[in-house]
Structures are given as structure tokens and as C-alpha cells.
Coordinates of C-alpha atoms and ligand atoms in Angstrom, one line a residue:
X1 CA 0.0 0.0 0.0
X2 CA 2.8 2.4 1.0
X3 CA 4.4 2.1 -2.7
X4 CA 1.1 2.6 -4.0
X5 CA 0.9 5.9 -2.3
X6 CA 4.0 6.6 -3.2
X7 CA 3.8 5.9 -6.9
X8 CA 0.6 8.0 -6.5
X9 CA 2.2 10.7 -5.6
X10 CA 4.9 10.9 -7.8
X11 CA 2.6 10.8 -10.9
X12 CA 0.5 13.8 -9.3
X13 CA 3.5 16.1 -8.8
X14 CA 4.7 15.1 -12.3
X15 CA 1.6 15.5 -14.0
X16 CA 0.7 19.0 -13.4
X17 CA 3.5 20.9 -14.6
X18 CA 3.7 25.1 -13.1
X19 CA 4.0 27.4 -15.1
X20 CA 2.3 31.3 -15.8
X21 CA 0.6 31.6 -13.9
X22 CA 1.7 30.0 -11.1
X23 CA -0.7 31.3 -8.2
X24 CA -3.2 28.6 -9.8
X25 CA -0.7 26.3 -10.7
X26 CA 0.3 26.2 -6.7
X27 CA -3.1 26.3 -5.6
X28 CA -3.8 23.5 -7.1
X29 CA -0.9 21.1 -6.1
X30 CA -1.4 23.0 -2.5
X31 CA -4.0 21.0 -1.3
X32 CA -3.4 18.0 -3.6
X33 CA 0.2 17.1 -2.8
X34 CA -0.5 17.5 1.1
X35 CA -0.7 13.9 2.9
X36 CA -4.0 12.3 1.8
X37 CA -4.9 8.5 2.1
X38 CA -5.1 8.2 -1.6
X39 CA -7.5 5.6 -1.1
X40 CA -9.1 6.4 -5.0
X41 CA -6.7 5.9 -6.7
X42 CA -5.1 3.4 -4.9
X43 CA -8.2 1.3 -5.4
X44 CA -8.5 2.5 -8.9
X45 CA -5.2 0.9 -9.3
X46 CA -5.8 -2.4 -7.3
X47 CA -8.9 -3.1 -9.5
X48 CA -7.0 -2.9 -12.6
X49 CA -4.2 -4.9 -11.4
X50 CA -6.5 -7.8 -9.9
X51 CA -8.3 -8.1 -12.9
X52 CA -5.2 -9.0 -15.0
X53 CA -4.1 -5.1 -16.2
X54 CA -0.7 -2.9 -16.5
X55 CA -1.4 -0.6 -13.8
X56 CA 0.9 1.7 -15.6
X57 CA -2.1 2.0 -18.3
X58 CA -4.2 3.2 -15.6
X59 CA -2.0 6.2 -13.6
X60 CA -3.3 8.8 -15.3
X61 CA -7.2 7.7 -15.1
X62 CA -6.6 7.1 -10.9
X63 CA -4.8 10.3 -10.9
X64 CA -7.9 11.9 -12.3
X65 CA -10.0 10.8 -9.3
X66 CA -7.8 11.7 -7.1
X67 CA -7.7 15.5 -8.5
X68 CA -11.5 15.5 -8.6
X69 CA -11.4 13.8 -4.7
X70 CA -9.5 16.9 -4.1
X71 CA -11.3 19.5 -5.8
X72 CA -14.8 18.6 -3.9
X73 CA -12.2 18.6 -0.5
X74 CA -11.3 22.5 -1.6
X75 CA -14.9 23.6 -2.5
X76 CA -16.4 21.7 0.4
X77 CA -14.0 23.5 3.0
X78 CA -15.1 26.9 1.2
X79 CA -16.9 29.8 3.7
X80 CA -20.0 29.3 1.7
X81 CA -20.2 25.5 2.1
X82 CA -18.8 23.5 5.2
X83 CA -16.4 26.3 5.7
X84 CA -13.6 24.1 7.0
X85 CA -10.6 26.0 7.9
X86 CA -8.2 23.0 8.3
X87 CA -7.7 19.8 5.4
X88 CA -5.2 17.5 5.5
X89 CA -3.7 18.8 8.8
X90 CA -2.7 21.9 7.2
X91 CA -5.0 25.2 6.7
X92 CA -7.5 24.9 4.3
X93 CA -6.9 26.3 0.3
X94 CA -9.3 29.0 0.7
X95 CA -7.2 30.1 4.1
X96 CA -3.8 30.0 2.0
X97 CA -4.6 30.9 -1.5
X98 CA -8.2 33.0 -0.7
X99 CA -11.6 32.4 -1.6
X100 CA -11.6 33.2 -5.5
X101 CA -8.5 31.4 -6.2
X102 CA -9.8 28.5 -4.1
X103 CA -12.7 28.2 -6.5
X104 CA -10.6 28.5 -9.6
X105 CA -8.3 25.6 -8.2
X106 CA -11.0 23.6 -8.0
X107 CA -12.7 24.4 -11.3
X108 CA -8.6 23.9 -12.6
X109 CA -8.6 20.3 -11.5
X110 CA -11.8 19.6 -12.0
X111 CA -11.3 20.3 -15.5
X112 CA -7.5 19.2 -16.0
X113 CA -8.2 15.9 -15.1
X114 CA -10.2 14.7 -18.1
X115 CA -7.6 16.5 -20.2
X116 CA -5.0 14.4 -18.5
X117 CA -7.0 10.9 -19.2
X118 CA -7.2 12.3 -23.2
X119 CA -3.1 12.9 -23.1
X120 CA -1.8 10.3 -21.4
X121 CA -4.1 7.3 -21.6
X122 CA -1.7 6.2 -24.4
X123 CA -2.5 2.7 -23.9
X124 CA -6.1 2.7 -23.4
X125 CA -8.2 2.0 -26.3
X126 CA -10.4 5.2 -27.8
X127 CA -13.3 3.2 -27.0
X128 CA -12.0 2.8 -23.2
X129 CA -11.1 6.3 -23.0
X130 CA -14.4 7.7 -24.2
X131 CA -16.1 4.7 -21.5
X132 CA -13.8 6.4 -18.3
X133 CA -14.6 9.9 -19.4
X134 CA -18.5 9.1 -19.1
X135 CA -18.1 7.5 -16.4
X136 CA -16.0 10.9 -14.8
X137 CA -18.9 13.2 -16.3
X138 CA -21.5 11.5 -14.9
X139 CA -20.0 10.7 -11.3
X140 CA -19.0 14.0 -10.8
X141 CA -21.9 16.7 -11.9
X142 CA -25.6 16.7 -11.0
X143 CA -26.0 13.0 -11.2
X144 CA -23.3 12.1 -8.6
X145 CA -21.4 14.3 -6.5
X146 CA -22.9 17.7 -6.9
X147 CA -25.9 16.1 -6.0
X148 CA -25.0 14.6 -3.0
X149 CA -23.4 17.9 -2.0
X150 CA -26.5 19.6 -2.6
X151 CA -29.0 17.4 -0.7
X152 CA -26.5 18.1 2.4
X153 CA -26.5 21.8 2.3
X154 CA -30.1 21.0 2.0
X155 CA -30.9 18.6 4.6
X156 CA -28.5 21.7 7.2
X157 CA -31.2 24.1 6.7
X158 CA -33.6 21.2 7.7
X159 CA -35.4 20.6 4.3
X160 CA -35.6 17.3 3.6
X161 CA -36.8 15.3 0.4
X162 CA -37.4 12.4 1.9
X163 CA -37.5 10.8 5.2
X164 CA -34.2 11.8 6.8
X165 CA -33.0 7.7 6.7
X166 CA -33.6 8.5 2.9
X167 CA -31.8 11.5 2.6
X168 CA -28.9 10.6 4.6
X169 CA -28.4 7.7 2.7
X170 CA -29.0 9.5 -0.5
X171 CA -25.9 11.9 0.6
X172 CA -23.6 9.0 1.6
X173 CA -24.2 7.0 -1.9
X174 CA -23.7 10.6 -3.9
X175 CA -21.5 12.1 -1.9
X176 CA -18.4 9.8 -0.7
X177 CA -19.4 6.4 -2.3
X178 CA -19.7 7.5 -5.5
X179 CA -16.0 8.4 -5.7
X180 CA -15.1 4.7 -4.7
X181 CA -17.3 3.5 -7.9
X182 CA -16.2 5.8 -10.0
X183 CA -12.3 4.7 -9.0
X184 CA -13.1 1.1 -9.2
X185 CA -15.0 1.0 -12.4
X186 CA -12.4 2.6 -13.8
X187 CA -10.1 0.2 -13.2
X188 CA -12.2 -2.5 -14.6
X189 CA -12.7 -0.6 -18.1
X190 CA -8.9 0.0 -18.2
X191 CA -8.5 -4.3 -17.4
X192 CA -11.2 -4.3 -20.3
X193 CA -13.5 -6.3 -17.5
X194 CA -17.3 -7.9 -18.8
X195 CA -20.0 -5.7 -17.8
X196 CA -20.9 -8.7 -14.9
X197 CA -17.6 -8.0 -13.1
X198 CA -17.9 -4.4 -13.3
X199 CA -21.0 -4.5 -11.5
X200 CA -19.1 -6.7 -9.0
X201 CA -16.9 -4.1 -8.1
X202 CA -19.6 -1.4 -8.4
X203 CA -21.2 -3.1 -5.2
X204 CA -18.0 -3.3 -3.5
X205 CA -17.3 0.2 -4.1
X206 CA -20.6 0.9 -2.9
X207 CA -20.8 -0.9 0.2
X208 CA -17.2 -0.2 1.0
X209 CA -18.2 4.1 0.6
X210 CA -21.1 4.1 3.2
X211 CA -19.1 2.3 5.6
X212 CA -16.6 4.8 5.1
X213 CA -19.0 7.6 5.7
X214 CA -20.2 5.9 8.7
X215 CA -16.3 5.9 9.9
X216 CA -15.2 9.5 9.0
X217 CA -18.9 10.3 10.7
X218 CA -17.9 8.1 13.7
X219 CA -14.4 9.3 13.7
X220 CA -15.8 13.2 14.0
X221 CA -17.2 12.1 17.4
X222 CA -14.5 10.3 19.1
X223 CA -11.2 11.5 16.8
X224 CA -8.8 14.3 17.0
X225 CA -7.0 16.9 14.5
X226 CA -3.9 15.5 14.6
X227 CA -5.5 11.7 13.4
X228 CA -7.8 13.2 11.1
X229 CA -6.1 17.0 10.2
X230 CA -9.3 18.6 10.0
X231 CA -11.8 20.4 12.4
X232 CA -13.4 17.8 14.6
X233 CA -16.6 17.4 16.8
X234 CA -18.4 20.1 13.6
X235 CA -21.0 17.4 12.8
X236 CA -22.6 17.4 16.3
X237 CA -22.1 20.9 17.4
X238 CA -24.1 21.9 14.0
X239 CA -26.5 19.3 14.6
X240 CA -25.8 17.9 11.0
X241 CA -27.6 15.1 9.8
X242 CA -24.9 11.8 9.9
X243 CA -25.4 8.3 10.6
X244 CA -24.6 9.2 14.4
X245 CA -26.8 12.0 14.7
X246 CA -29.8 9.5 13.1
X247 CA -29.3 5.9 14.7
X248 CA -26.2 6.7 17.7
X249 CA -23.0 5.5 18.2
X250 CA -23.7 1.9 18.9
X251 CA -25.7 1.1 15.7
X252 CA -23.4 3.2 13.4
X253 CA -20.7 0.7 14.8
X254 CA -22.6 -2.5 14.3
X255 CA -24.3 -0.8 10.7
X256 CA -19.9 -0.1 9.5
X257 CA -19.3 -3.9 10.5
X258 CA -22.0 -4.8 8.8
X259 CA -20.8 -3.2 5.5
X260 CA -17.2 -4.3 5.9
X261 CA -18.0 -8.2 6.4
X262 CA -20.0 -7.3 2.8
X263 CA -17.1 -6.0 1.5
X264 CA -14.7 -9.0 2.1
X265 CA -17.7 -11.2 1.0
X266 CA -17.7 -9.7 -1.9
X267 CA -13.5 -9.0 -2.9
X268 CA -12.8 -11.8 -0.7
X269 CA -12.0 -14.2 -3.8
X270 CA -9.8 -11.9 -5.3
X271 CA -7.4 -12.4 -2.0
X272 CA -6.0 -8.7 -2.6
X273 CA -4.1 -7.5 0.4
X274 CA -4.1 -4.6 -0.5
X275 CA -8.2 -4.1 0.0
X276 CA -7.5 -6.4 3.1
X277 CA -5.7 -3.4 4.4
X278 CA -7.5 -0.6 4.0
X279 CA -10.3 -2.9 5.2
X280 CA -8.6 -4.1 8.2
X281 CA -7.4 -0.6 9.0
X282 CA -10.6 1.1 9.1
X283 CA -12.1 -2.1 11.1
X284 CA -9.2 -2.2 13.9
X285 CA -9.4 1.4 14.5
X286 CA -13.6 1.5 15.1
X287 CA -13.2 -1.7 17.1
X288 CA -10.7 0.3 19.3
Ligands
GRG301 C1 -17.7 18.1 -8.7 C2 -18.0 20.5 -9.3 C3 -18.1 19.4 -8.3 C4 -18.3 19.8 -7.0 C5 -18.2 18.9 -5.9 C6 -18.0 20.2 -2.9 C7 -18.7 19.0 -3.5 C8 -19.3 19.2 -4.8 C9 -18.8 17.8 -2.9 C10 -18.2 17.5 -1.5 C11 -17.9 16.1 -1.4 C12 -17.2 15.7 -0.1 C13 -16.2 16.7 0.4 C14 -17.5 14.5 0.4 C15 -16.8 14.1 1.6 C16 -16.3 12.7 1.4 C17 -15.2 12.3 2.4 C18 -15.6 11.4 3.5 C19 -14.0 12.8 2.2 C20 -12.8 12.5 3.0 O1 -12.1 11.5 2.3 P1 -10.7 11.0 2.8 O2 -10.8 10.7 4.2 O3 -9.7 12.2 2.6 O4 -10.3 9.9 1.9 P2 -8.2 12.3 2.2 O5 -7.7 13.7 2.6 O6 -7.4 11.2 3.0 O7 -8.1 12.1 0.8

């Protein structure tokens, strides 16, 4: 996992290139070359691998996610939206770079990172290409993330859709799973995978991103800055709608478990320790 990271890295620094002018240029890499998990791209890359597939074809594709992972990060921490003044342990882009360069970093990766699956996919079929940039399009605007951000800001003011068990899980699927399927489908169009095991993955992905809502949602009760490197205890003092706030502690635990013993059975034939780990990380430190 470690040398995942670490290759991860590497190809982010490398990829975006500074030049005039640079205040956007290092706005950009600000927030996206400070210590995240990389757990996108990372899985982006285990898929591919697993199902039989260069991982070098797929760098620039898991790099992608990872630049649209850190765009919603930027936005989200933005005065108008969570307004977050820490991410990644470090102050947030807004507090560094201000508030209209923030945006434009944002919008910068957001955009640059289907321009780098077009460049550098050179061994990816057009046909694959066009498949991972659909798949980017759609995950990330009004049918994926964007609406899952918007049903939060939403459901803060106290205007629900739905039943609040609705809307919450409407938020987790849009908001932080959808990332996870995005990175894991990926993957599988890069290994050229049928349509079946797509969906396969598709469900892990799923399953694995509302038990990682549930943890970070958990983790804001009982974590601190320095584990985390953001703002914590925000969730209850604003009296935001999270899988705590709804069911409690105890039954957020039991409904994460749940979800991760799903997870394994469903990636559990593909013996990958690298999922294992991320799995078994996020496991040991709940059961703490
Ligand atoms: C796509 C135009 C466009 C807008 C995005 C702002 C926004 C709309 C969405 C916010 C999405 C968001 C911030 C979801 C939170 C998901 C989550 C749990 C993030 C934390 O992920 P980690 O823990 O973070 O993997 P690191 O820093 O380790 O990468």
C-alpha cells in the first residue's frame, strides 16, 4: 500500500506541470500534494491490477479521481459550504490561497483531469477512453457528487426530500461512495472487465463508501485533529444530519461492521491484500 501511495504521488506532482501563472498552478498542487490517504486511486489501481491489467495503463485515469477527490475537498472547505478551515492537517486552500483562487483551483482540477485521461491514456483504447470519461462526467456533476453535496447543504437548513433515513443515505451514496465507484470502475474498463464484473466491483465500491461515511462520521465524534487533520466534533455541534446524529454511536458501529464483512464477501476471492488493508485498517481502528 505504501508504494502505491508513493507511486501515486509521484505521478500527481509530475503531472501537473507550473507554469504562468503559477498562483493557480500552486493552488492546485497546494492541497493535492499535502498527505491524503489516496484511497481512489489506490483502489483505482488495485482493480485494474487484480483483474489482470498494466497498472501503468491506468495512472493517469486514478490520478484523475484523485484531482476530482481533491477539488470537492477544496470547495467543500469553502466559507459558503462547510467552511472548514483545516484539510489535511494543514489550513485549508481558501485560508492560504483566498476564496476566489480556491474556486478556480477547484474548477482547474476539475477540468485538467479529463484533459490528462485524453493525453496520457496512451495505452487505453479510444473506446475505453471515451467509456472512463462518461463514467468521470457523470460521477462527478448533478447526477453524482454535486448532487450529494447539494441534498447536504439541503438537509442543514432542515429541508428534507425524503424521510431523513432517505436523505442521509441518499448523501452518503452521492457524496463519498460514488467516488469509490467511480475509482473502481475505472479500473475495470482500463483491465477491459465484462459488464458482470464491473458491477461486482460497483457493489463493492458501494458498500465499501457508506461504511466509510459511517467511519469518518464516527471518527468526528471520538477523533482528534492530529489523526484526522481537520476540524473535529463540527457534525454534532451543528447538529448535521450523519449516521450518528440518526441511529447513535452503537448502531453506526454495528451498521460499519455490517458493510465491511460485505465488503470481504464480496473481494474476498480476489485475495488482494491490499483491500484487506484498507479494510482491516478502518475495522481495527472503530473496534478500538
Ligand atoms: C464536482 C463540481 C463538483 C463539485 C463537488 C463540494 C462538493 C461538490 C462535494 C463535496 C464532497 C465531499 C467533500 C465529500 C466528503 C467525502 C469524504 C468522506 C472525504 C474524506 O475523504 P478521505 O478521508 O480524505 O479519503 P483524504 O484527505 O485522506 O483524501
Amino acid at each position: 500500500m505504501k508504494e502505491l501511495i508513493k507511486l501515486v504521488d509521484r505521478k500527481l506532482d509530475e503531472y501537473i506541470e507550473v507554469c504562468y501563472p503559477e498562483d493557480i498552478f500552486n493552488a492546485m498542487k497546494y492541497t493535492l500534494m499535502l498527505p491524503g490517504k489516496r484511497l481512489r486511486p489506490v483502489m483505482c489501481i488495485e482493480t485494474a491490477r487484480l483483474l489482470g491489467c498494466d497498472i501503468n495503463k491506468v495512472l493517469p485515469s486514478a490520478c484523475a479521481i484523485e484531482m476530482l477527490h481533491v477539488q470537492s475537498l477544496i470547495h467543500d472547505d469553502l466559507p459558503c459550504m462547510d467552511n472548514d478551515d483545516f484539510r489535511r492537517g494543514k489550513p485549508s486552500n481558501h485560508k492560504v490561497f483566498g476564496e476566489a483562487n480556491a474556486v478556480l483551483a477547484g474548477d482547474a482540477l476539475l477540468t485538467f483531469a479529463p484533459q490528462l485521461i485524453i493525453e496520457k491514456s496512451t495505452d487505453l483504447s479510444s473506446e475505453q477512453i471515451v467509456r472512463i470519461l462518461h463514467e468521470y462526467t457523470k460521477f462527478a456533476g448533478a447526477y453524482g457528487l454535486i448532487a450529494g453535496q447539494v441534498v447536504d447543504i439541503e438537509s442543514e437548513k432542515g429541508n428534507f426530500g425524503m424521510t431523513p433515513q432517505e436523505t442521509l443515505g441518499f448523501i452518503h451514496l452521492n457524496k463519498t461512495a460514488v467516488l469509490f465507484k467511480l475509482a473502481v470502475r475505472v479500473g475495470a474498463i482500463a483491465a477491459g472487465a465484462s459488464d458482470k464484473t464491473i458491477e461486482e466491483f460497483d457493489l463493492f465500491a458501494t458498500k465499501f463508501g457508506l461504511a466509510f461515511q459511517i467511519y469518518d462520521d464516527i471518527m468526528d465524534e471520538i477523533s482528534t485533529f492530529e489523526e484526522m487533520g481537520k476540524t473535529m466534533g463540527k457534525d454534532k455541534a451543528s447538529g448535521k444530519l450523519t449516521y450518528v446524529s440518526l441511529f447513535g454511536l452503537k448502531e453506526a458501529k454495528d451498521k460499519f461492521n455490517k458493510l465491511i464483512q460485505e465488503c470481504y464477501g464480496i473481494i474476498g476471492k480476489y485475495n488482494s491484500h491490499i483491500f484487506n488493508e484498507i479494510l482491516g485498517k478502518l475495522q481495527s481502528r472503530i473496534a478500538e
